[in-house]
Each structure stands twice: as C-alpha cells, then as structure tokens.
mmCIF file of C-alpha atoms in Angstrom:
data_model
loop_
_atom_site.group_PDB
_atom_site.id
_atom_site.type_symbol
_atom_site.label_atom_id
_atom_site.label_comp_id
_atom_site.label_asym_id
_atom_site.label_seq_id
_atom_site.Cartn_x
_atom_site.Cartn_y
_atom_site.Cartn_z
ATOM 1 C CA MET R 1 -40.573 103.314 -22.230
ATOM 2 C CA ILE R 2 -37.081 103.596 -20.790
ATOM 3 C CA ALA R 3 -38.422 104.153 -17.290
ATOM 4 C CA ASN R 4 -40.803 101.209 -17.673
ATOM 5 C CA ALA R 5 -37.868 98.984 -18.631
ATOM 6 C CA ALA R 6 -35.562 100.355 -15.934
ATOM 7 C CA ILE R 7 -37.795 99.430 -13.009
ATOM 8 C CA PRO R 8 -37.849 95.620 -13.501
ATOM 9 C CA LEU R 9 -34.205 95.740 -14.581
ATOM 10 C CA ALA R 10 -33.184 97.525 -11.377
ATOM 11 C CA TRP R 11 -35.239 95.082 -9.329
ATOM 12 C CA GLY R 12 -33.503 92.124 -10.947
ATOM 13 C CA LEU R 13 -30.028 93.603 -10.592
ATOM 14 C CA THR R 14 -30.487 94.284 -6.892
ATOM 15 C CA ARG R 15 -31.605 90.669 -6.400
ATOM 16 C CA LEU R 16 -28.770 89.136 -8.430
ATOM 17 C CA TRP R 17 -25.765 91.331 -7.590
ATOM 18 C CA GLY R 18 -26.941 93.627 -4.823
ATOM 19 C CA PHE R 19 -26.628 97.331 -4.271
ATOM 20 C CA PRO R 20 -23.692 99.443 -5.497
ATOM 21 C CA PRO R 21 -20.328 99.220 -3.676
ATOM 22 C CA LEU R 22 -21.117 102.147 -1.394
ATOM 23 C CA LEU R 23 -23.554 99.885 0.419
ATOM 24 C CA GLY R 24 -21.418 96.735 0.296
ATOM 25 C CA PHE R 25 -23.148 94.753 -2.470
ATOM 26 C CA SER R 26 -25.811 93.428 -0.158
ATOM 27 C CA ARG R 27 -28.245 91.256 -2.116
ATOM 28 C CA LEU R 28 -31.915 91.701 -1.415
ATOM 29 C CA PRO R 29 -34.211 88.716 -0.965
ATOM 30 C CA VAL R 30 -36.616 87.716 -3.719
ATOM 31 C CA GLU R 31 -40.104 88.106 -2.319
ATOM 32 C CA PRO R 32 -43.216 86.757 -4.081
ATOM 33 C CA ARG R 33 -44.894 90.156 -4.178
ATOM 34 C CA GLY R 34 -41.819 91.819 -5.662
ATOM 35 C CA LEU R 35 -41.392 89.045 -8.207
ATOM 36 C CA ALA R 36 -45.033 89.388 -9.268
ATOM 37 C CA THR R 37 -44.666 93.152 -9.577
ATOM 38 C CA ALA R 38 -41.541 92.814 -11.717
ATOM 39 C CA ALA R 39 -43.282 90.242 -13.937
ATOM 40 C CA ILE R 40 -46.261 92.570 -14.390
ATOM 41 C CA GLY R 41 -43.875 95.393 -15.297
ATOM 42 C CA VAL R 42 -42.214 93.261 -17.962
ATOM 43 C CA ALA R 43 -45.609 92.182 -19.311
ATOM 44 C CA LEU R 44 -46.794 95.788 -19.523
ATOM 45 C CA LEU R 45 -43.604 96.782 -21.303
ATOM 46 C CA ALA R 46 -44.120 93.996 -23.845
ATOM 47 C CA LEU R 47 -47.727 95.113 -24.326
ATOM 48 C CA LEU R 48 -46.635 98.711 -24.912
ATOM 49 C CA LEU R 49 -44.040 97.630 -27.463
ATOM 50 C CA ALA R 50 -46.511 95.408 -29.303
ATOM 51 C CA THR R 51 -49.144 98.139 -29.361
ATOM 52 C CA GLY R 52 -46.624 100.681 -30.632
ATOM 53 C CA ARG R 53 -45.499 98.387 -33.425
ATOM 54 C CA ARG R 54 -49.075 97.615 -34.411
ATOM 55 C CA LEU R 55 -49.990 101.303 -34.521
ATOM 56 C CA GLU R 56 -46.900 102.105 -36.568
ATOM 57 C CA ALA R 57 -47.752 99.347 -39.045
ATOM 58 C CA GLU R 58 -51.316 100.623 -39.359
ATOM 59 C CA ARG R 59 -50.089 104.168 -39.879
ATOM 60 C CA LYS R 60 -47.711 103.064 -42.640
ATOM 61 C CA GLY R 61 -50.454 100.961 -44.238
ATOM 62 C CA ARG R 62 -52.829 103.919 -44.412
ATOM 63 C CA ARG R 63 -50.231 106.130 -46.080
ATOM 64 C CA VAL R 64 -49.702 103.621 -48.866
ATOM 65 C CA ARG R 65 -53.392 103.407 -49.791
#
C-alpha cells in the first residue's frame, strides 16, 4: 500500500517542485499520459483501501455472530 501511494505522490512532487537539489530542482512537464497514469494509481489505491475496509468489517461481523 505504501508503494502504491508513493508512486503518484512522487509523480506529483516532481511536477510541482521538481527533482531534489542535486539536479537543480528542474520541474518536469505534465503530460496527459503521465497524468492519466497517476490518476489511475490514485483510483487503484482508493479501491484497495475500500476493499480492505469492507473485508475487515465483514470479518468483524462474522466474529460477533
């Protein structure tokens, strides 16, 4: 989950602030394909979180019965 969140986060940071100081903070351009890929990554992360919460709720519900 951490790796899935880190990829779109790193993409966004390199577009907003650029690379680390060793490379001179050069900002990368926002390309449509990269933006779509980052959006898909965020959507998949949200889906994983929702699925995990739903499974945890079901598991807790079964223990109570």
